[in-house]
Coordinates of C-alpha atoms (C1' of nucleotides) in Angstrom, one line a residue:
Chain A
X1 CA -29.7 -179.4 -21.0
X2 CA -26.1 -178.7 -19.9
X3 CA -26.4 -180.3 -16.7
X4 CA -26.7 -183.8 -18.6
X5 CA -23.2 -185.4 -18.4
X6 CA -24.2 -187.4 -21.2
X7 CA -25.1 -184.4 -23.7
X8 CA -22.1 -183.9 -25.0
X9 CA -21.6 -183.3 -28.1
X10 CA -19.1 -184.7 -30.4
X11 CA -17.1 -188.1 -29.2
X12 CA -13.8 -188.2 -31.4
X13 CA -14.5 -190.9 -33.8
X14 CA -11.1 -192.6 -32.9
X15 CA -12.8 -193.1 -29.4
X16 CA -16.0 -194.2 -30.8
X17 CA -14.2 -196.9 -32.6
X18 CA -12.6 -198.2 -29.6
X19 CA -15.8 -197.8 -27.0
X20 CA -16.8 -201.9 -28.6
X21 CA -13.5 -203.5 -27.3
X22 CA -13.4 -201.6 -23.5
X23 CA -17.3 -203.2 -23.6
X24 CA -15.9 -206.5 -24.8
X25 CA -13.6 -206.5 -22.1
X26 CA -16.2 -205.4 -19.3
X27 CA -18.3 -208.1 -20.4
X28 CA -16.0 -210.8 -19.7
X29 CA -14.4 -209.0 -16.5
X30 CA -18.2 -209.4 -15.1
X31 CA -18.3 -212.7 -16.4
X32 CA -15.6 -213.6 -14.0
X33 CA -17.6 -212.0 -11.1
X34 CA -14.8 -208.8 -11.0
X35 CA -17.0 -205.9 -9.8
X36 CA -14.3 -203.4 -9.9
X37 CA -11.2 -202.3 -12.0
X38 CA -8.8 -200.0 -12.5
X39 CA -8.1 -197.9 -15.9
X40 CA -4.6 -200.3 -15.9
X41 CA -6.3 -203.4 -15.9
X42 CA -8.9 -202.4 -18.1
X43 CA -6.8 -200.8 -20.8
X44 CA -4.6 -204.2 -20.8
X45 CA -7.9 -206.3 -21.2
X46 CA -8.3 -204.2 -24.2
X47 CA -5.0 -203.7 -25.6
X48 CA -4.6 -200.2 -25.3
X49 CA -2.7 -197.5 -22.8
X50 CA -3.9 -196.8 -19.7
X51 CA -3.9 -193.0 -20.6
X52 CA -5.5 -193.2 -24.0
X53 CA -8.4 -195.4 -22.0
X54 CA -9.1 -192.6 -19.8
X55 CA -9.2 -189.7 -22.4
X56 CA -11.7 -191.7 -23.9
X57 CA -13.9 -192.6 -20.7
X58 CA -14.0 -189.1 -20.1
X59 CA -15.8 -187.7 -23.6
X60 CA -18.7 -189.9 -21.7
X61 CA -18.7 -188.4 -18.8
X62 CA -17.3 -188.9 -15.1
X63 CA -17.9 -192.5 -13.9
X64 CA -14.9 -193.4 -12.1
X65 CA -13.8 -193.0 -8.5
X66 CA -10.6 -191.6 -7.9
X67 CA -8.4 -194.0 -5.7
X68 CA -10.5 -196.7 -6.8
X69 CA -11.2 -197.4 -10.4
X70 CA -14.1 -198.3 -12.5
X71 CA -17.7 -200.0 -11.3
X72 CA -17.5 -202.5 -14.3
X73 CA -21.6 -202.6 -14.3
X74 CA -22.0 -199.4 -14.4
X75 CA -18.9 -198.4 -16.8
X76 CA -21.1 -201.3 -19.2
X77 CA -24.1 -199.5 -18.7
X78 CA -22.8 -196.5 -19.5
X79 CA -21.2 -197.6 -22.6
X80 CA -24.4 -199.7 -24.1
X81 CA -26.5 -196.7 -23.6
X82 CA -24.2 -193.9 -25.5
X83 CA -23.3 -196.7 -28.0
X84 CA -27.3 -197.1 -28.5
X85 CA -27.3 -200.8 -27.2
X86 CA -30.1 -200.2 -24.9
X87 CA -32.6 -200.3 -27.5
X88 CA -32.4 -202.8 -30.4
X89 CA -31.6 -202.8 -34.1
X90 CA -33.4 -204.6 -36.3
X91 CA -31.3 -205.7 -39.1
X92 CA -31.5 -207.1 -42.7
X93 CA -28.7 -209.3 -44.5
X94 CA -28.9 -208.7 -48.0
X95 CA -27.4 -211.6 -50.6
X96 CA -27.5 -215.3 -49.6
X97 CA -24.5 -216.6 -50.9
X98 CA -21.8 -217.7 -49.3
X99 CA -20.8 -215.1 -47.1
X100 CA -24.6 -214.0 -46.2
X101 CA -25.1 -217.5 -45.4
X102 CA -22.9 -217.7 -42.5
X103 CA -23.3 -214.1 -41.9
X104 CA -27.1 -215.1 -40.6
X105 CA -25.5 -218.4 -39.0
X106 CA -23.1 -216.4 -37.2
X107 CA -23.6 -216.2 -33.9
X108 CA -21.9 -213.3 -32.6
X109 CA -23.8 -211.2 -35.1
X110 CA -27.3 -211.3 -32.6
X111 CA -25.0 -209.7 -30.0
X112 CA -27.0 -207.6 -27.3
X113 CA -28.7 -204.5 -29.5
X114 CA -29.0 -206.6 -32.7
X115 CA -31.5 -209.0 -33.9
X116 CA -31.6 -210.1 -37.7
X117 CA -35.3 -209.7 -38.7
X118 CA -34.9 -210.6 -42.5
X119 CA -32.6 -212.4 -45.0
X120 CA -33.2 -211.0 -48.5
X121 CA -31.9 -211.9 -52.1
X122 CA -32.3 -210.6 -55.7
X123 CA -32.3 -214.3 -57.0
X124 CA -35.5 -216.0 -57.8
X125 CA -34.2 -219.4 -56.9
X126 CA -33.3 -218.5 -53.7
X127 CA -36.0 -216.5 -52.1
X128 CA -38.1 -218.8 -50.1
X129 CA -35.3 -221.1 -48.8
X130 CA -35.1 -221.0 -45.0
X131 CA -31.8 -220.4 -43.4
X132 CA -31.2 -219.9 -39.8
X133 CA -34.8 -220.1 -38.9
X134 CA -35.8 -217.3 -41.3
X135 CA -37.3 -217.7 -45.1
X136 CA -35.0 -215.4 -47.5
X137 CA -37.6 -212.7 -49.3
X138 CA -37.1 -210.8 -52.0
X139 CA -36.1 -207.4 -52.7
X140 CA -39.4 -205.6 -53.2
X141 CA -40.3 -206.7 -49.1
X142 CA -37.9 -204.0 -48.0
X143 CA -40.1 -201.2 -48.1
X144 CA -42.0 -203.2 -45.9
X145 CA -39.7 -204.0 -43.5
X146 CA -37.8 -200.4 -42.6
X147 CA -42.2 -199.5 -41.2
X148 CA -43.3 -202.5 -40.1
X149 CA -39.8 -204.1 -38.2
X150 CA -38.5 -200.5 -37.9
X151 CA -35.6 -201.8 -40.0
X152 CA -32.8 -199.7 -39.8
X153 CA -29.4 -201.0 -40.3
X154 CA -28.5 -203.3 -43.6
X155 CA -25.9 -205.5 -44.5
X156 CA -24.4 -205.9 -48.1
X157 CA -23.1 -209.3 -48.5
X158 CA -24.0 -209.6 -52.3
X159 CA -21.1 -210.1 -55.0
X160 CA -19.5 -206.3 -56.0
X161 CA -21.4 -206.1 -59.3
X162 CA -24.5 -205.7 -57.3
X163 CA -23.6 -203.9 -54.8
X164 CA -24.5 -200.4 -55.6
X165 CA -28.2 -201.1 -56.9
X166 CA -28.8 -203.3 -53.3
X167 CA -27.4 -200.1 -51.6
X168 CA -29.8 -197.8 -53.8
X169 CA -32.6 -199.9 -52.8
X170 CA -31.7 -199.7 -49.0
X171 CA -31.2 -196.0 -49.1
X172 CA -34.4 -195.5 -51.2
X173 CA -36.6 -197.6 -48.5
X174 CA -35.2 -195.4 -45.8
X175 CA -32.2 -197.3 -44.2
X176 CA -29.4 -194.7 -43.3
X177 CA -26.7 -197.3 -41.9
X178 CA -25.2 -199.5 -44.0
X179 CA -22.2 -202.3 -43.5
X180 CA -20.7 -203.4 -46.7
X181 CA -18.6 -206.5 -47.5
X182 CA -18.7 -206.2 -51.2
X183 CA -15.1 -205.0 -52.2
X184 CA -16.5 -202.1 -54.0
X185 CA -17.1 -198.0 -52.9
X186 CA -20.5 -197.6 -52.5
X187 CA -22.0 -194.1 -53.2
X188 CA -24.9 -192.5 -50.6
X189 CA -26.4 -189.2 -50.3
X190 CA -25.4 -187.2 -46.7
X191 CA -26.7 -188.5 -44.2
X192 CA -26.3 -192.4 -44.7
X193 CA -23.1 -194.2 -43.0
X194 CA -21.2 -196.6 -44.8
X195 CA -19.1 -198.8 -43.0
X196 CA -16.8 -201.4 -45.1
X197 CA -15.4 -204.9 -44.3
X198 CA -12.9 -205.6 -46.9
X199 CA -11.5 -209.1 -46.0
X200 CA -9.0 -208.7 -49.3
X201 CA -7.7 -205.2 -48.5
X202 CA -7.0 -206.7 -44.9
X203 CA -4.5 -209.3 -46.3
X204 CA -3.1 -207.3 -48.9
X205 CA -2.1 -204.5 -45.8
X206 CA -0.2 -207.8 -44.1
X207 CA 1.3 -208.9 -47.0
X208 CA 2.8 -205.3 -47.8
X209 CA 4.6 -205.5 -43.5
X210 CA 4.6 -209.1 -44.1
X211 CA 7.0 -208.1 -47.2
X212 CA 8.8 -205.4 -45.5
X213 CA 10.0 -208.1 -42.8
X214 CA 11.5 -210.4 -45.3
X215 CA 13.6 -208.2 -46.8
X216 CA 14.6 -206.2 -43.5
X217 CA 15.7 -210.1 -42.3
X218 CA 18.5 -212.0 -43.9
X219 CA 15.8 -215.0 -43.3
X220 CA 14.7 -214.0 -46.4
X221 CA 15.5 -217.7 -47.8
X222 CA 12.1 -218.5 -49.0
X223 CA 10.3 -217.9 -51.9
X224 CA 13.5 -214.9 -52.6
X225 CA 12.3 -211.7 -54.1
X226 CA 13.3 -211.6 -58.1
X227 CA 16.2 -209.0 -58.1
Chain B
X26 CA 20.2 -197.0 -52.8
X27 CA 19.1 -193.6 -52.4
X28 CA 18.5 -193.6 -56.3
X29 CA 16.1 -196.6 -55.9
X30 CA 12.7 -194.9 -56.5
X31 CA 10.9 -197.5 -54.3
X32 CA 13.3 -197.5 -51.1
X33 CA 11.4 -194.7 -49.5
X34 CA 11.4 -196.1 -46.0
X35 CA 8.6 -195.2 -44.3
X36 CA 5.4 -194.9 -46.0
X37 CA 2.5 -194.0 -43.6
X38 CA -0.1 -196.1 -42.7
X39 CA -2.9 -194.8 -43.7
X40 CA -1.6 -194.6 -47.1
X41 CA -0.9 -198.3 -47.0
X42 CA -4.5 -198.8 -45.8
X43 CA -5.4 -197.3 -49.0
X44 CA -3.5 -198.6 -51.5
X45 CA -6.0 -201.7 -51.9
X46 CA -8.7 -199.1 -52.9
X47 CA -6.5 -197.3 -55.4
X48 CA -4.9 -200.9 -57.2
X49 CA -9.1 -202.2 -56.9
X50 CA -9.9 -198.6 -59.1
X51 CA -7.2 -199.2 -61.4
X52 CA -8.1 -202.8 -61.7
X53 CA -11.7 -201.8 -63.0
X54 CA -10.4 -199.4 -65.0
X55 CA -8.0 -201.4 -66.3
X56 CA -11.1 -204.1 -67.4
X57 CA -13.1 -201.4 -69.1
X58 CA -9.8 -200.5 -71.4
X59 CA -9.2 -197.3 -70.0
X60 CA -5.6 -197.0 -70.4
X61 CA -5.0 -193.4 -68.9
X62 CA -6.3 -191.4 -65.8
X63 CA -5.9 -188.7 -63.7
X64 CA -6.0 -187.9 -60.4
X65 CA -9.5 -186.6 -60.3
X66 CA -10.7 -189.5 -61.9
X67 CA -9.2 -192.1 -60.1
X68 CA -9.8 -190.4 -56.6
X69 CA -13.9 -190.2 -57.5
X70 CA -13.1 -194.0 -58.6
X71 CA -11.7 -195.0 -55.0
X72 CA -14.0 -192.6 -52.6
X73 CA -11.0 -189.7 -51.6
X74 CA -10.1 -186.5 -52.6
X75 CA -7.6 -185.7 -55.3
X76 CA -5.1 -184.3 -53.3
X77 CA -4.6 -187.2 -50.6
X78 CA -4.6 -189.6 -54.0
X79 CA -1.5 -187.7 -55.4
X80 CA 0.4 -187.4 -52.0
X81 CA -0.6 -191.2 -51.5
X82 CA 1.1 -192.0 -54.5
X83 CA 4.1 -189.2 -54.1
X84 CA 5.0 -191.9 -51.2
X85 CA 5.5 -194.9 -54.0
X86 CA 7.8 -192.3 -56.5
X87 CA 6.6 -190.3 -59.6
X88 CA 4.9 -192.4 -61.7
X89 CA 2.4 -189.7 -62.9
X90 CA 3.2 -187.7 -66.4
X91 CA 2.3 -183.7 -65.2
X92 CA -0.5 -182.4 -68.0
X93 CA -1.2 -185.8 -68.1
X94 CA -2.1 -188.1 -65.6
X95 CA -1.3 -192.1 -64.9
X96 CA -0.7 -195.1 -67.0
X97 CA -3.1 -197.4 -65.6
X98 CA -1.2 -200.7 -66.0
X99 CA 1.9 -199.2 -64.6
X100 CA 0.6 -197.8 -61.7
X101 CA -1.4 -201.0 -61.4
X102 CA 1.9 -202.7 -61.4
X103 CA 3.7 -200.4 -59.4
X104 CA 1.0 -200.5 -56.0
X105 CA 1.1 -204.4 -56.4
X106 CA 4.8 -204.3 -56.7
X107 CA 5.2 -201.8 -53.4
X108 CA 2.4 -204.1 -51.6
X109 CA 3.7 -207.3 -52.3
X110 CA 1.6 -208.9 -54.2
X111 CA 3.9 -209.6 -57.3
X112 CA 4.4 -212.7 -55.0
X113 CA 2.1 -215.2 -54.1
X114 CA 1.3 -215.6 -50.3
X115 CA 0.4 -218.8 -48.8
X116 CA -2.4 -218.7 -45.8
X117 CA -3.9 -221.4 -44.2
X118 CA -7.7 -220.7 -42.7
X119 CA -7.8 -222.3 -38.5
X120 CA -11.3 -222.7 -37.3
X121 CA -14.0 -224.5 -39.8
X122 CA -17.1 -223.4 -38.5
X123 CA -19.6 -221.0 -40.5
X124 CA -17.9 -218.1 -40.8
X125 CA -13.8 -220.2 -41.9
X126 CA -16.0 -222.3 -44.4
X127 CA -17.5 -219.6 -46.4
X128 CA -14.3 -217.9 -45.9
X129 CA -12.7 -220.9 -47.5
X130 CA -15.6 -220.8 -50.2
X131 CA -14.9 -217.3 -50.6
X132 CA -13.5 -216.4 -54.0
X133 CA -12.5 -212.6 -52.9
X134 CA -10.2 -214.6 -51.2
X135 CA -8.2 -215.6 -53.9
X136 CA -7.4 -212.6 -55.6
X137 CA -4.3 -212.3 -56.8
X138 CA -1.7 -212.6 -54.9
X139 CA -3.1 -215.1 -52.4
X140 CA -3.4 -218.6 -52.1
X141 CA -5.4 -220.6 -50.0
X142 CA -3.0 -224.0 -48.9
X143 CA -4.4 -225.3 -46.0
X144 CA -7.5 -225.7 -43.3
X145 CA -7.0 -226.7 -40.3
X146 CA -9.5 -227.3 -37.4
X147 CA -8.8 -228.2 -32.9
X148 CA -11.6 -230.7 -33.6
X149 CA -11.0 -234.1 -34.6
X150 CA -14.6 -234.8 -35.8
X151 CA -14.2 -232.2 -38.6
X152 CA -10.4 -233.1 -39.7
X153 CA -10.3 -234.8 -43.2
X154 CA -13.6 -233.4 -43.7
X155 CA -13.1 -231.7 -47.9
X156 CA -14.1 -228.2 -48.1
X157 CA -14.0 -226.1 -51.4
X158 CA -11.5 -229.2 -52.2
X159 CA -9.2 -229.4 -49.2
X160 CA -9.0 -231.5 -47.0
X161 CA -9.2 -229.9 -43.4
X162 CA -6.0 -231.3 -41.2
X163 CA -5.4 -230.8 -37.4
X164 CA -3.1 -227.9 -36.0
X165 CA -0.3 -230.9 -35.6
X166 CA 0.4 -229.8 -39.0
X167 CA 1.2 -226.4 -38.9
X168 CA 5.1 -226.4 -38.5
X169 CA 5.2 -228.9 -41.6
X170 CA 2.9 -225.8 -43.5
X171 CA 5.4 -223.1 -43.0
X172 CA 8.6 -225.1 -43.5
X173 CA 7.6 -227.1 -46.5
X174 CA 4.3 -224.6 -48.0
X175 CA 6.1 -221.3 -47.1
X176 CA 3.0 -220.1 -45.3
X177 CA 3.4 -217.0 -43.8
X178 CA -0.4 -216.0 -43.3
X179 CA -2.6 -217.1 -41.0
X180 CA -6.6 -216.7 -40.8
X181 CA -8.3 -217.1 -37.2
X182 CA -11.8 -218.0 -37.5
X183 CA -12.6 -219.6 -34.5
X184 CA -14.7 -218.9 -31.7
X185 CA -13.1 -216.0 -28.8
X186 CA -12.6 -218.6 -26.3
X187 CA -9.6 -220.7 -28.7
X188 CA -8.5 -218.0 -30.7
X189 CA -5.2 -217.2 -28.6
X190 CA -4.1 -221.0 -28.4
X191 CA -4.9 -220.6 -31.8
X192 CA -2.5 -217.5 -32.8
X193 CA 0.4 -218.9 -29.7
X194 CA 0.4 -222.4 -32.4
X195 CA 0.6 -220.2 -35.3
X196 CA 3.2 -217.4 -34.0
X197 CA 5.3 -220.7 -32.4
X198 CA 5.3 -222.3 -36.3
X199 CA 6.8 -219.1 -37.2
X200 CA 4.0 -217.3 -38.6
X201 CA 4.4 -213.2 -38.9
X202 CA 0.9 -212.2 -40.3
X203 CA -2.3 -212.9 -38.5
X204 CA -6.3 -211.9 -39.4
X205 CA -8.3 -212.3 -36.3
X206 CA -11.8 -212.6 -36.8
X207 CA -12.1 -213.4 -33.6
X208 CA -13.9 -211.3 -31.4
X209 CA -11.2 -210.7 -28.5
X210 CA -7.7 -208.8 -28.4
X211 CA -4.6 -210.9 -29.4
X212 CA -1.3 -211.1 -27.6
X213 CA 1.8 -211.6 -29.7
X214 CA 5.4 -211.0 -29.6
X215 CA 7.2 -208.0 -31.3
X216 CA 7.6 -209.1 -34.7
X217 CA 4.5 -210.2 -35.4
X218 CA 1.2 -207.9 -37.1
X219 CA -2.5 -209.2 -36.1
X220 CA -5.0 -207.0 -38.1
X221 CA -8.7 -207.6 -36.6
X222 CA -11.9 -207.7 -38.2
X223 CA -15.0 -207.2 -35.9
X224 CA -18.7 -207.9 -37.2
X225 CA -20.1 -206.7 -34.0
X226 CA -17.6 -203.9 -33.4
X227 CA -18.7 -201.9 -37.3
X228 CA -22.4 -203.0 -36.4
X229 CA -21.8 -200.7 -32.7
X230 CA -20.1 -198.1 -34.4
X231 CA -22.9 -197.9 -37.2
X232 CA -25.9 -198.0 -33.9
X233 CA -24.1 -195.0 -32.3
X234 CA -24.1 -192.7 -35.7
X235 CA -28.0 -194.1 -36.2
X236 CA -29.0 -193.4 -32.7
X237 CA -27.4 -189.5 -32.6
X238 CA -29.4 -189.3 -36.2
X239 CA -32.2 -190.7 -35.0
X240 CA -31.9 -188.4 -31.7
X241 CA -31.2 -185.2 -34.2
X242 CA -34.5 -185.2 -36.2
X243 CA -37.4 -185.2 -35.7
X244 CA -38.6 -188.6 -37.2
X245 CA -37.7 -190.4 -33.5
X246 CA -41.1 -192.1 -33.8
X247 CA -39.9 -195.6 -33.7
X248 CA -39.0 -197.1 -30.6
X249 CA -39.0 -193.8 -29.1
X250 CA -36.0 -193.7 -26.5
X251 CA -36.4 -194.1 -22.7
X252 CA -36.6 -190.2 -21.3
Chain C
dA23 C1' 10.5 -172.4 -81.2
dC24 C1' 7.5 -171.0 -78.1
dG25 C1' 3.5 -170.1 -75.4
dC26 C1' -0.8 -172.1 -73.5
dG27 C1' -3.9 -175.2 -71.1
dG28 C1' -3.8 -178.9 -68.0
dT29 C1' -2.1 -182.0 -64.3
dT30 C1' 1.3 -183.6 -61.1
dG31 C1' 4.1 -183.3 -57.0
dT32 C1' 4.9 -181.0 -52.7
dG33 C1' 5.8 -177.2 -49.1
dA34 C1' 3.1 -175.3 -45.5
dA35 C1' -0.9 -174.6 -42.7
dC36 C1' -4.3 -177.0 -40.3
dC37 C1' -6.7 -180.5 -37.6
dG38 C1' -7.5 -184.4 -34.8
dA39 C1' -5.4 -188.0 -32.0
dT40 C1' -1.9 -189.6 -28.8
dG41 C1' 1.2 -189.6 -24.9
dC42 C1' 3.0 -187.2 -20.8
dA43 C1' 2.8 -185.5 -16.4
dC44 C1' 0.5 -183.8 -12.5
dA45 C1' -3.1 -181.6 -9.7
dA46 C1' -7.6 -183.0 -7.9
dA47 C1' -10.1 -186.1 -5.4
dG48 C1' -11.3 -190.1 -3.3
dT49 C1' -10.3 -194.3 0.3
dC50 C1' -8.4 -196.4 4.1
dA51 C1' -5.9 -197.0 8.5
dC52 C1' -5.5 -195.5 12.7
Chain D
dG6 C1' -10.1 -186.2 11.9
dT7 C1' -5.9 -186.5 9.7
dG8 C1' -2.4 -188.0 6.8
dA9 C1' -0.6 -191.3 3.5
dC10 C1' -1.6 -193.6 -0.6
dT11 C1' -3.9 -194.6 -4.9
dT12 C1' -6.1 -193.6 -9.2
dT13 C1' -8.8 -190.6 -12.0
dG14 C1' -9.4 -186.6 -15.1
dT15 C1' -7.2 -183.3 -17.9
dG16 C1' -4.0 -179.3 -19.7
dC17 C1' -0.3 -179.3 -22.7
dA18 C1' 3.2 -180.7 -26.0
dT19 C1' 3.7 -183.7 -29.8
dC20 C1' 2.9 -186.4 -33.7
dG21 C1' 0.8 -188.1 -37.9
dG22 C1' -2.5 -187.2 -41.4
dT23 C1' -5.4 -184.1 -44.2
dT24 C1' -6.2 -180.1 -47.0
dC25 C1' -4.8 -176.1 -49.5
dA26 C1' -2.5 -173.7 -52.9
dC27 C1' 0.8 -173.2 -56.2
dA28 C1' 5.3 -173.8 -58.6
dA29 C1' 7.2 -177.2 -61.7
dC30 C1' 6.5 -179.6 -65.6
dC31 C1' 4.5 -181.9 -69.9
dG32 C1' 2.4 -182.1 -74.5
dC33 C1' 0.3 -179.9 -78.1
dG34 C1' -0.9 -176.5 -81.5
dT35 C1' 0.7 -173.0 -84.0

DNA sequence: ACGCGGTTGTGAACCGATGCACAAAGTCAC
DNA sequence: GTGACTTTGTGCATCGGTTCACAACCGCGT
């Protein structure tokens, strides 16, 4: 079991977080027919340094050629599979307002690995619509869904006040992954993953540097600060 | 200066990251007429641990009573003051498909602090469309937005392929702040922040933490996974 | 006036992530 | 086959962030 270069145990989760955009990048460099590249070019395609790309190759194992540079097929491959992208994920949008409406529209969301098997909603009036090709169910089918469509990631795109009882009802059918854009803390037992998408904590982080570069500049001729 | 309480230069960034969180608790707390909180409270309220709550806040000054705790209304106002959000912020929204409509739709969006002034789309078909009661303009406008509007935020929801002309129009108006949506890594000059949010990026990171659970136990009866 | 329970603010140890610099290892030309 | 050149993989120093533990401090009851 020690000879697998892929059993290792423990990828930083700084790297993990950054193993999406290198894949992004090989993506389009094989779009453009580039076979081969070096951890330089790479690294610029995905905005980091050249060192910090290597580091994090190397937690996966050793697929480069010294001299040469990266196989960019192969450097994909090698990526989708540790990221889990060779199988897929069947995934659930629940709340179909606004947000969970283009969320199911969105393209990029049925990337490679991902395909959105169900739209749900707590709302009466809106279970049986269809959007995007698939009629919005209600709550109770979730059960359901994680044995029958294997369901295993969901996605919380309901208002904040319901937030915790749609992620209760998740957790309690089974689903362990969960990506949340109600601005709210959501509270699971070990063993489930949040992950949060907070488009209003985003702008209020740019609006504190945004605030520290007005005052640092004597352009600060605006809308000037109160004294 | 050095008697100023707030012109500690140099607060971290991970504390800045986390300041939305803590003024979000407070905000709550604040509605449910709780007027006084500690530490403990508050950090169960925002999803940390006590002690990085109080050296988060140590950053801001002393605005904690010892034996006591916080005033919520003053510490409300003192994160808003230290984020900038005593001010209100202008953004515009570029790129009117799915996802910059129900962003435009989106009231999270205009929490306080923020003010939606202007949509603007590349494609002439959708200018002077009205969405959520604006009327969309083309990116000719832009300069006219920051020079007459103050904007100083800009959202980028279009597709990968436009998003750089996108940010090289806004950075050239003279905007500072940008929030990419956009699923590809942004060039700008010194000066300016870009803050990314990634749908498919959190969905990848979730799949690698549900495939080494599903790998871990013994319930790998689903798809089972290639040998 | 004074001691006691309770909570903050922070110095110091710890831990993970980043950046540097170079030895190891491969290719290519001849 | 050999040597020059290129690029990877990594040991090590450094840095920023987190956690621990406790002294400083506040308000209250007596």
């Amino acid at each position: 079991m020690s000879a697998d270069p892929s059993a290792r145990r423990g990828i930083p989760d700084a790297t993990v977080a950054r193993l999406p955009e290198y894949l992004r990048a090989l993506t389009g460099l094989a779009e453009r027919g580039i076979t081969s590249v070096s951890s330089e070019e790479l690294a610029a395609a995905a905005g980091v340094r050249s060192a910090k790309l290597r580091k994090d190759l190397s937690y996966l194992g050793s697929y480069g050629v010294r001299g040469v540079g990266y196989e960019v097929d192969h450097l994909a491959y090698q990526i989708s599979r540790e990221l889990g992208l060779t199988q897929d994920w069947p995934v659930a949008i629940v709340g179909m307002g606004n947000l969970g409406h283009a969320l199911a529209a969105y393209s990029g969301f049925a990337t490679r690995g991902f395909r959105v098997v169900a739209l749900l909603d707590q709302d009466p009036a809106i279970v049986g619509q269809e959007i995007a090709g698939l009629a919005v169910q209600p709550m109770s089918e979730l059960t359901a869904l994680v044995s029958e469509q294997g369901l295993a990631i969901g996605v919380i795109a309901t208002p904040a006040a319901s937030a915790q009882d749609v992620c209760d009802a998740l957790v309690a059918a089974g689903v362990r992954s969960i990506l949340n854009f109600a601005p709210c803390v959501l509270v699971v037992p070990d063993g489930v993953d949040v992950r949060k998408v907070d488009l209003s904590t985003e702008l209020q982080i740019l609006a504190f540097h945004e605030q520290r570069k007005a005052l640092a500049s004597p352009a600060a001729l605006r809308k000037a600060v109160a004294p």
